[in-house]
Amino acid sequence: MPTLSRRSLLLASTGTLLITLTPRVRAAKIGADIVSTRIWPANAYTRMTLESTTPIQFKYFQLKNPDRLVIDIQGSATNQVLQELGKKVLPRDPYITSVRIGQFNPETIRIVMDLKTTVNPQVFSLAPVANFKNRLVVDLYPTKSVAIEQEKNDPLMALLQDYSHGKINSDGTSQAQATAPTPPVVNRPDNKTPTPSQNPPSGKPPKLNRQPVIMIDPGHGGEDPGATGPSGLHEKNVVLAIGRLVKKVLDGYGYKTYMTRNEDIFIPLGVRVAKARSLKADVFVSIHADAFTNPSAKGTGVYALNPKGATSAAAKYLAKTQNAADAIGGVIYSGDKNVNNTLFDLTQTATIKDSLKLGKDVLNRLGKINTLHKGSVDQANFAVLKAPDIPSILVETAFISNPGEERLLSSNDFRLKMANSIASGIKDYLSTAVLARR
Ligand SMILES: [Zn+2]
């Protein structure tokens, strides 16, 4: 029998050509039909995603000398889409040399990944969500010793591994952590419960002479594009560009700055928070450019955490869409173990107060460059703002769903203004805040 083209296979699914199919080909049609493939190479980990109209049944194993990862997909035949996968490996990929696809037997596709190094793989499937169909996700992490060696100053790799093994809570605290964190800011004039040892007899709060640490969090990334504008601009790319500019300005102020991601990579929300906590950040700022169903919605907004509810319908809607990032980006564990600890609650109440002050300072600066969505800091239950001990805000730079604001977001001039305003607002806040003792 001649080889069937993809077109005739597609026709076959309508029944018109069934008569020409052998039972063997029909049997193969029962399994996964791969409709899309992607590879996201990054230093922290490389992800390969296969998408199918039906759930993907799989097995995998590793081979040594040379290092390979073999994935067998059950009940399936190769097709054009899958064959293209091999071409998607980039020379700069830190983990993959090449990908080969073959029909191992009539019911099994075999994918062989030739690797540049020994990896620590996580292979898992995800049910359909948002615009995605059934996904098979293959995450290639470095081995733990390599991760530790490579990231002496940046714990991202180790945190990602802890997260993928369910060791990090949704608020970024670790499962092993039993004690409450220290409140970030002490002895502000409006702080009702100063710690006596940190309160000198004069009643004046002591200014701690150390470099403030800022964690900049560009939203989304990799498999999670965030919102997409009418002309196709992706939120994940805009906010990474703005985040890098914010870092540059803050570095110029002499602060110590870090980014939760500096590549087109998906980082779970809990890992972003855990990274900020592990680097003892004094401020966490998450940068977004989201969408609303109504394209006329516009303006800049600043948000803080309210774990118990939302201060407006818009804030509630935004938190819901932001918290969906983990499901869209794809995580093996939700990490959603609730930390219910009164000490944490007390710390968090003080932290939220500081977050609102930080948010107000940033909002004041942003109001000079764009229309504000609202004149005050809105609050909702944002997962990425849950660090119990770090003042955290989410900046909605503009609505990417609004054609006019999408144009602004694509301009370098607006991005720079935005970055300068966010950085100035953080500086304003830090000029009055007293940093925690460490
Ligand atoms: Zn967003």
Coordinates of N, CA and C in Angstrom, one line a residue, residues 74 135 163 176 225 243 250 253 264 297 399 420 422 436:
Q74 N 2.3 5.8 23.2 CA 1.5 4.6 23.0 C 0.4 4.9 22.0
R135 N -1.6 17.9 26.9 CA -0.1 18.1 26.7 C 0.7 17.0 27.4
Y163 N 10.6 22.6 43.8 CA 9.2 22.8 43.4 C 8.7 21.6 42.7
A176 N 9.7 22.3 54.6 CA 10.5 22.0 55.8 C 10.4 23.2 56.8
P225 N 2.2 32.5 27.4 CA 2.5 33.8 26.8 C 1.9 35.0 27.5
G243 N 11.0 44.8 32.4 CA 11.7 44.3 33.6 C 13.2 44.5 33.6
L250 N 17.4 50.5 38.5 CA 17.6 50.3 40.0 C 19.1 50.0 40.3
Y253 N 20.8 53.1 40.8 CA 20.6 53.7 42.1 C 21.4 53.0 43.2
D264 N 13.1 33.6 28.1 CA 11.7 33.2 27.7 C 11.4 31.8 28.3
A297 N -11.0 48.9 27.6 CA -10.4 49.0 28.9 C -9.0 49.5 28.8
F399 N -3.1 48.0 29.3 CA -3.9 46.9 28.7 C -3.4 46.6 27.3
N420 N 11.4 53.7 34.4 CA 11.9 54.8 35.2 C 10.9 55.1 36.4
I422 N 8.5 53.0 37.7 CA 8.5 51.9 38.6 C 9.7 52.0 39.6
A436 N 14.7 45.4 57.1 CA 14.8 44.4 58.2 C 16.3 44.1 58.5

